[in-house]
PDB file of C-alpha atoms in Angstrom:
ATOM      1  CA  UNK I   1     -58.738  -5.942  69.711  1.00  0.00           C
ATOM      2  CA  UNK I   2     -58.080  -3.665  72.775  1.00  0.00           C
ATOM      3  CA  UNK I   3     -54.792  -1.978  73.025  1.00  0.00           C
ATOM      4  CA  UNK I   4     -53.247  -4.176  75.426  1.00  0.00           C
ATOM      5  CA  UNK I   5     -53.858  -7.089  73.080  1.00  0.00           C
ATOM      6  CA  UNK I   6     -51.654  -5.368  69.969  1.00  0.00           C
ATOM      7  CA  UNK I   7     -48.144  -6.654  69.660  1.00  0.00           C
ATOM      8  CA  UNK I   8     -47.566  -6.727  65.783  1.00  0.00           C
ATOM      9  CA  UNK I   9     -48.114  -2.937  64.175  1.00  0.00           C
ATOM     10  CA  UNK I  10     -47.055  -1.818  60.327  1.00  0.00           C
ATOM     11  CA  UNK I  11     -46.871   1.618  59.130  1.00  0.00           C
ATOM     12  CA  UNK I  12     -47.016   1.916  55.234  1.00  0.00           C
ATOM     13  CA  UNK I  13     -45.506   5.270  55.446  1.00  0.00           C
ATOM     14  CA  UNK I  14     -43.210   6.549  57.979  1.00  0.00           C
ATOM     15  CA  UNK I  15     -44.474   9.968  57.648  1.00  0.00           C
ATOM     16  CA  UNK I  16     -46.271   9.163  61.040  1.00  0.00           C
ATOM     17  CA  UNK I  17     -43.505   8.664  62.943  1.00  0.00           C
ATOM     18  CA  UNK I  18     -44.350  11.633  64.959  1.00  0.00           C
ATOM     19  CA  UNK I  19     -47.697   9.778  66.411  1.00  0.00           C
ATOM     20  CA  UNK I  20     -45.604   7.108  67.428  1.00  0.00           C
ATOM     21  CA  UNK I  21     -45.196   8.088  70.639  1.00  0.00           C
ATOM     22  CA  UNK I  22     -48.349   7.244  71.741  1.00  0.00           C
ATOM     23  CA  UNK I  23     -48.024   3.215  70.461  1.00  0.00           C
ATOM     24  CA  UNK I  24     -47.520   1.463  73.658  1.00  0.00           C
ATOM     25  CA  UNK I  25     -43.680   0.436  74.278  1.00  0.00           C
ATOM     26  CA  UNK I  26     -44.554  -3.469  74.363  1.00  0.00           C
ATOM     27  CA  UNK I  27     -45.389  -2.862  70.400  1.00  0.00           C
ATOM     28  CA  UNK I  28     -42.961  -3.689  67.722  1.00  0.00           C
ATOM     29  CA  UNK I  29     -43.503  -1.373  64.519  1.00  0.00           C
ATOM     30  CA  UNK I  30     -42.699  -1.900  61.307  1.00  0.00           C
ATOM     31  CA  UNK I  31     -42.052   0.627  58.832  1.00  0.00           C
ATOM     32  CA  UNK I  32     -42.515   0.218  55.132  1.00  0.00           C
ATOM     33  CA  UNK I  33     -39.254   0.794  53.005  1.00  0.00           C
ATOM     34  CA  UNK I  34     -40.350   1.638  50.206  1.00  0.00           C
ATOM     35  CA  UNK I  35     -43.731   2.967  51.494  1.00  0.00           C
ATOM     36  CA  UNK I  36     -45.093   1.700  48.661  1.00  0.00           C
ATOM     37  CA  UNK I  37     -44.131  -2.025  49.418  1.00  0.00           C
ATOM     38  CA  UNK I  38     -46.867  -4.006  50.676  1.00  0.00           C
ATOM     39  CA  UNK I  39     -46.117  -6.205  53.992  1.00  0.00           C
ATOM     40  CA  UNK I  40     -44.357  -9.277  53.334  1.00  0.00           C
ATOM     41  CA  UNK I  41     -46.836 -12.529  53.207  1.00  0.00           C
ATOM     42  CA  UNK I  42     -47.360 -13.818  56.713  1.00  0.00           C
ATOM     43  CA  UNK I  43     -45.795 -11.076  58.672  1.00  0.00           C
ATOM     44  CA  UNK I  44     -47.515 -11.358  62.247  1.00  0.00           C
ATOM     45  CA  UNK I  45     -49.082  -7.655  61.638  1.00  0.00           C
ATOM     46  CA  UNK I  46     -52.235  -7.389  63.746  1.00  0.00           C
ATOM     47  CA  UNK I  47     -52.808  -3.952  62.397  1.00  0.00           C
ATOM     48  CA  UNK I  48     -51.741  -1.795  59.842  1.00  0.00           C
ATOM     49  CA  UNK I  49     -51.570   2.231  59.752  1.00  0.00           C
ATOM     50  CA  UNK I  50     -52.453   2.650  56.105  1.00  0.00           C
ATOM     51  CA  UNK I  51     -52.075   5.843  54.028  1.00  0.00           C
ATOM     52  CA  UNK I  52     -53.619   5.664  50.132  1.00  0.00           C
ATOM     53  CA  UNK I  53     -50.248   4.135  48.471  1.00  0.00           C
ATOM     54  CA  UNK I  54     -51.169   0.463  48.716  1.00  0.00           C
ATOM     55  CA  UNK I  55     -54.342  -1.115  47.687  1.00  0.00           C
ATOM     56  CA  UNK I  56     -55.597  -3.273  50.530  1.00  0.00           C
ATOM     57  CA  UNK I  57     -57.968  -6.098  49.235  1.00  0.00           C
ATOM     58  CA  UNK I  58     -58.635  -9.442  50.104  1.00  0.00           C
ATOM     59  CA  UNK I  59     -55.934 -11.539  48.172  1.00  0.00           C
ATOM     60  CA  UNK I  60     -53.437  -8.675  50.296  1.00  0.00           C
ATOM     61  CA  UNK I  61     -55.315  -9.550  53.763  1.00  0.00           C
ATOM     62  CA  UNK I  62     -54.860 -13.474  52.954  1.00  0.00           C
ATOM     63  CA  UNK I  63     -51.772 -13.558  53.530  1.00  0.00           C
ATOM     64  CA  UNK I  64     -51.468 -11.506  56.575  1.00  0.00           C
ATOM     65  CA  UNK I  65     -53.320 -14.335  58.976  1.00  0.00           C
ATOM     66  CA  UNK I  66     -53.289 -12.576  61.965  1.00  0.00           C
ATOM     67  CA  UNK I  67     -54.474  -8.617  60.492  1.00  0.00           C
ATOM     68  CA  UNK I  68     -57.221  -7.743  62.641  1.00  0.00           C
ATOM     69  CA  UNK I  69     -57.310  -3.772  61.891  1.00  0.00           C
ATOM     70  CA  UNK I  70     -56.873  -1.398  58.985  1.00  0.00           C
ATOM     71  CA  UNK I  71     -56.401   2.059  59.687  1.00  0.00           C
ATOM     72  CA  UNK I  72     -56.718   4.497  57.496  1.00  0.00           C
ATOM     73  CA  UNK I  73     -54.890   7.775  57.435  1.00  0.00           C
ATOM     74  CA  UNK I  74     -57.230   9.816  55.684  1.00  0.00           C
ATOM     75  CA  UNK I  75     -60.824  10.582  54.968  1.00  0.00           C
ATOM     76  CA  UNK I  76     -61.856   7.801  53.071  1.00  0.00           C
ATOM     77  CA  UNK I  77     -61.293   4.312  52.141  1.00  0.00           C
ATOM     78  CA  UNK I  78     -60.566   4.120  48.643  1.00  0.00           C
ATOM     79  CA  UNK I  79     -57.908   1.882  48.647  1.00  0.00           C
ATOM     80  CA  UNK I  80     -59.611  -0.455  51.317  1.00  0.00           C
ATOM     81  CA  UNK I  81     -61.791  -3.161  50.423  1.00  0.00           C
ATOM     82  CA  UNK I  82     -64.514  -3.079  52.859  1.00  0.00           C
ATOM     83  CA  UNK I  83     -66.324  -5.851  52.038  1.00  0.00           C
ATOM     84  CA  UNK I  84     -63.178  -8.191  51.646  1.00  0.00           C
ATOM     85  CA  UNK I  85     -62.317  -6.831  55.503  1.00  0.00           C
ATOM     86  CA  UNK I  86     -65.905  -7.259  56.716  1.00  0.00           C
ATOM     87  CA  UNK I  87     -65.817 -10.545  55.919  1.00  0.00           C
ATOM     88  CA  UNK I  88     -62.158 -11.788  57.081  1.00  0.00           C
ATOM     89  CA  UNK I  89     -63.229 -10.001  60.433  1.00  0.00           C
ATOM     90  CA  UNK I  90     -60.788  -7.390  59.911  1.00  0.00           C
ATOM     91  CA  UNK I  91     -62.000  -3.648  61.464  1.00  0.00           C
ATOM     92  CA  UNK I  92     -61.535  -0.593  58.821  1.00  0.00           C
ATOM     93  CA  UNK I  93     -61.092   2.630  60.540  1.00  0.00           C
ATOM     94  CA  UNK I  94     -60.595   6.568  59.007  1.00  0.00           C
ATOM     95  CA  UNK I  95     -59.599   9.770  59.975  1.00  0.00           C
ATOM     96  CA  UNK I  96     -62.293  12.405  58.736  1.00  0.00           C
ATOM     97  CA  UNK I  97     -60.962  15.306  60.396  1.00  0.00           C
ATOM     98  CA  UNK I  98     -57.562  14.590  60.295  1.00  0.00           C
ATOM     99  CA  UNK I  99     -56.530  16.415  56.843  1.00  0.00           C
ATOM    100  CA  UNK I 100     -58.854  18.812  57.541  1.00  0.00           C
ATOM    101  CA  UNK I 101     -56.648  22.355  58.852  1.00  0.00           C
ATOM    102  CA  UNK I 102     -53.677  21.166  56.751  1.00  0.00           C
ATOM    103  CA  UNK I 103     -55.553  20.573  53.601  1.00  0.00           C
ATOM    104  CA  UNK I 104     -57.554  24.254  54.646  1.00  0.00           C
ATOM    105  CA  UNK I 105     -54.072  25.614  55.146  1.00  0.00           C
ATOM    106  CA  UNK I 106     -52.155  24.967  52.429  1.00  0.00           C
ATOM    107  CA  UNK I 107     -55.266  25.865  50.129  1.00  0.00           C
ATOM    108  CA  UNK I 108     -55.325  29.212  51.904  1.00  0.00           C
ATOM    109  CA  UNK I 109     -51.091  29.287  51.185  1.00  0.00           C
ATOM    110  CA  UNK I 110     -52.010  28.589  47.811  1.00  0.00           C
ATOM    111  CA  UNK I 111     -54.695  31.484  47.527  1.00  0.00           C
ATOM    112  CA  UNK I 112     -51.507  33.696  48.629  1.00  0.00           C
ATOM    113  CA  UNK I 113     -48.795  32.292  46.801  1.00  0.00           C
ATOM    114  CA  UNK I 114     -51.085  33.349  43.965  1.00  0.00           C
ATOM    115  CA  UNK I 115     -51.893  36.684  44.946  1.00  0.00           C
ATOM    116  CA  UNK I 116     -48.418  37.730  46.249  1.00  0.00           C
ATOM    117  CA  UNK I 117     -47.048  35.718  42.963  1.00  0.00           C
ATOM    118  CA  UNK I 118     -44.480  33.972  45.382  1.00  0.00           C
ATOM    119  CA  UNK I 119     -42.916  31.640  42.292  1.00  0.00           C
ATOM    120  CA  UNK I 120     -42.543  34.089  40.058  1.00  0.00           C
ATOM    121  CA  UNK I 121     -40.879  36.207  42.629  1.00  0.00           C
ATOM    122  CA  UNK I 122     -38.677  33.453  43.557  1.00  0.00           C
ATOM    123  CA  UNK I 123     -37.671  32.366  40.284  1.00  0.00           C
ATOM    124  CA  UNK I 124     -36.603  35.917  39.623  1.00  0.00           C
ATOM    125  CA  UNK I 125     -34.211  35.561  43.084  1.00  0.00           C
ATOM    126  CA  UNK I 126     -32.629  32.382  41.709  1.00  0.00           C
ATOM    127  CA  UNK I 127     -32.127  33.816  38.514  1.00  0.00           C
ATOM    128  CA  UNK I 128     -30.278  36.583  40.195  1.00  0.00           C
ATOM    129  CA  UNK I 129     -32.657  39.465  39.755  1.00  0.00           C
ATOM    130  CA  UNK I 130     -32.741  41.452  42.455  1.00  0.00           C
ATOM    131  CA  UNK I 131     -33.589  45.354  43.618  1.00  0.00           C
ATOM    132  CA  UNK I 132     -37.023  46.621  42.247  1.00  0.00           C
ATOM    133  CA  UNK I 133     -39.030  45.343  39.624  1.00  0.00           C
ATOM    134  CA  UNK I 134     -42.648  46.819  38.058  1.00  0.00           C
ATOM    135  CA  UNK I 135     -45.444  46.032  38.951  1.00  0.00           C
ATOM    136  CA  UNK I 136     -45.727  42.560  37.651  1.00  0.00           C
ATOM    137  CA  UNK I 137     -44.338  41.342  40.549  1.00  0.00           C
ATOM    138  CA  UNK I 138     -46.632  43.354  43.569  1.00  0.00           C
ATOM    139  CA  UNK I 139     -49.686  41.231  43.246  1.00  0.00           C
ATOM    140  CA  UNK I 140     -53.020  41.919  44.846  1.00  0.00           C
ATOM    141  CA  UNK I 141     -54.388  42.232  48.407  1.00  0.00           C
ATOM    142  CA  UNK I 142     -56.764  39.677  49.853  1.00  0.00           C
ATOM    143  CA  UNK I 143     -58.213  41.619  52.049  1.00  0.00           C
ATOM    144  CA  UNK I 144     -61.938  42.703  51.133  1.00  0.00           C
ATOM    145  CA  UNK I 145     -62.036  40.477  47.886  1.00  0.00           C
ATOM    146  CA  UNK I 146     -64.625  38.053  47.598  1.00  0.00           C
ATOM    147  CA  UNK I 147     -64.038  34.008  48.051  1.00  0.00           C
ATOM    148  CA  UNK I 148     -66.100  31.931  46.042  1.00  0.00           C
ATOM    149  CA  UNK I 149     -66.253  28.186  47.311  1.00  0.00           C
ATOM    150  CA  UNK I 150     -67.981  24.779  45.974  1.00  0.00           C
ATOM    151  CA  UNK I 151     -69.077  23.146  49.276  1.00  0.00           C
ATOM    152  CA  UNK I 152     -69.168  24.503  52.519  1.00  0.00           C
ATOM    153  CA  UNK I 153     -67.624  20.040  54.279  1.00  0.00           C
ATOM    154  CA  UNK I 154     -65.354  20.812  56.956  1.00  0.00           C
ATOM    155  CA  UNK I 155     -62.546  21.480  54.658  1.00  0.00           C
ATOM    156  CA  UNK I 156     -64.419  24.160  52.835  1.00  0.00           C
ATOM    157  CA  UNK I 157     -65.454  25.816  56.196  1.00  0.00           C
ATOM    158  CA  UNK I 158     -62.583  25.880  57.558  1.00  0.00           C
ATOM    159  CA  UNK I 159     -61.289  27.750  54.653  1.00  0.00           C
ATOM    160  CA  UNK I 160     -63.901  30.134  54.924  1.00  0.00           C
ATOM    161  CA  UNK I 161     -62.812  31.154  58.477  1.00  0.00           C
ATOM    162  CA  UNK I 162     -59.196  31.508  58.047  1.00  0.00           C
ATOM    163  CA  UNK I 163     -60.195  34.100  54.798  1.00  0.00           C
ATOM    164  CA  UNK I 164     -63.221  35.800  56.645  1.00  0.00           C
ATOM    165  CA  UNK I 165     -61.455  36.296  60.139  1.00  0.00           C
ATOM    166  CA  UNK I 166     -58.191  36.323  59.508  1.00  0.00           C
ATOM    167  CA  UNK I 167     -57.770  37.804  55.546  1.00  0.00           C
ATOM    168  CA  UNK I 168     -60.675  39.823  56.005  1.00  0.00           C
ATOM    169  CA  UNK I 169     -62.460  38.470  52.937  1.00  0.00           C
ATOM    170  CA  UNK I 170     -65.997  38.489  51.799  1.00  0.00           C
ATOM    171  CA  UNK I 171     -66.673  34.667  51.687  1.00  0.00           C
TER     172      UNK I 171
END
């Protein structure tokens, strides 16, 4: 299917709606509400943007006679059938590198939530406890500590980077 040839688009989740502007104006897009909602039987969707909430096999894709592409959010296709696709013609596509910096990032905000004990120090701020407190609440530095990780994918080494160059860590 070339890009000129796409008329019929469905998004499962409209928390792409900033990519959007690069769907060709000719296109009419439909936006799952509720995301989790599969497409209504014989909707004229050539091709889906599909994130992991909806299980796309073939008893889905027989009733959407004119699906010609999955395409998959994320890194994998676990809720994609490939073989029931292969086999109705239909193209399954993924996105390996597209979760990688966010999912790198937030496990990186996670490392200093932890270390700077962000919830606690928030829950102490909603509670109404301010001025200074001892030294539960400091936390640690990052900075020449050593990172441990389990796999070294892009993910993993992109971790690595932001906590050797920019944290200063021993990875």
């Amino acid at each position: 299917m070339q890009r000129t040839d796409l008329t019929e688009l469905w998004l499962e989740a409209g928390f792409i709606s900033d990519a959007l502007k690069y769907i060709p104006d000719h296109v009419n897009i439909t936006i799952s509400d509720p995301a989790s909602q599969p497409p209504t039987p014989g909707a004229p969707y050539q091709a889906i943007i599909a994130s992991s909430l909806i299980q796309y096999d073939g008893a889905l894709m027989d009733t959407l006679p004119n699906l010609r592409m999955i395409a998959r959010t994320g890194i994998g296709y676990d809720n994609v059938n490939l073989a029931d696709a292969t086999a109705r013609g239909i193209v399954a596509t993924n996105t390996p590198d597209g979760p990688t910096e966010s999912t790198a990032e937030h496990t990186v905000a996670m490392m200093l939530s932890l270390a700077k004990r962000i919830k606690q120090g928030d829950a102490n701020v909603a509670a109404g406890k301010w001025g200074p407190r001892g030294g539960t609440l400091i936390g640690i530095e990052l900075k020449d500590k050593t990172l441990g990780l389990v796999g070294l994918g892009r993910i993993g080494k992109r971790v690595a980077n932001i906590c050797r160059l920019g944290l200063e860590m021993r990875v």
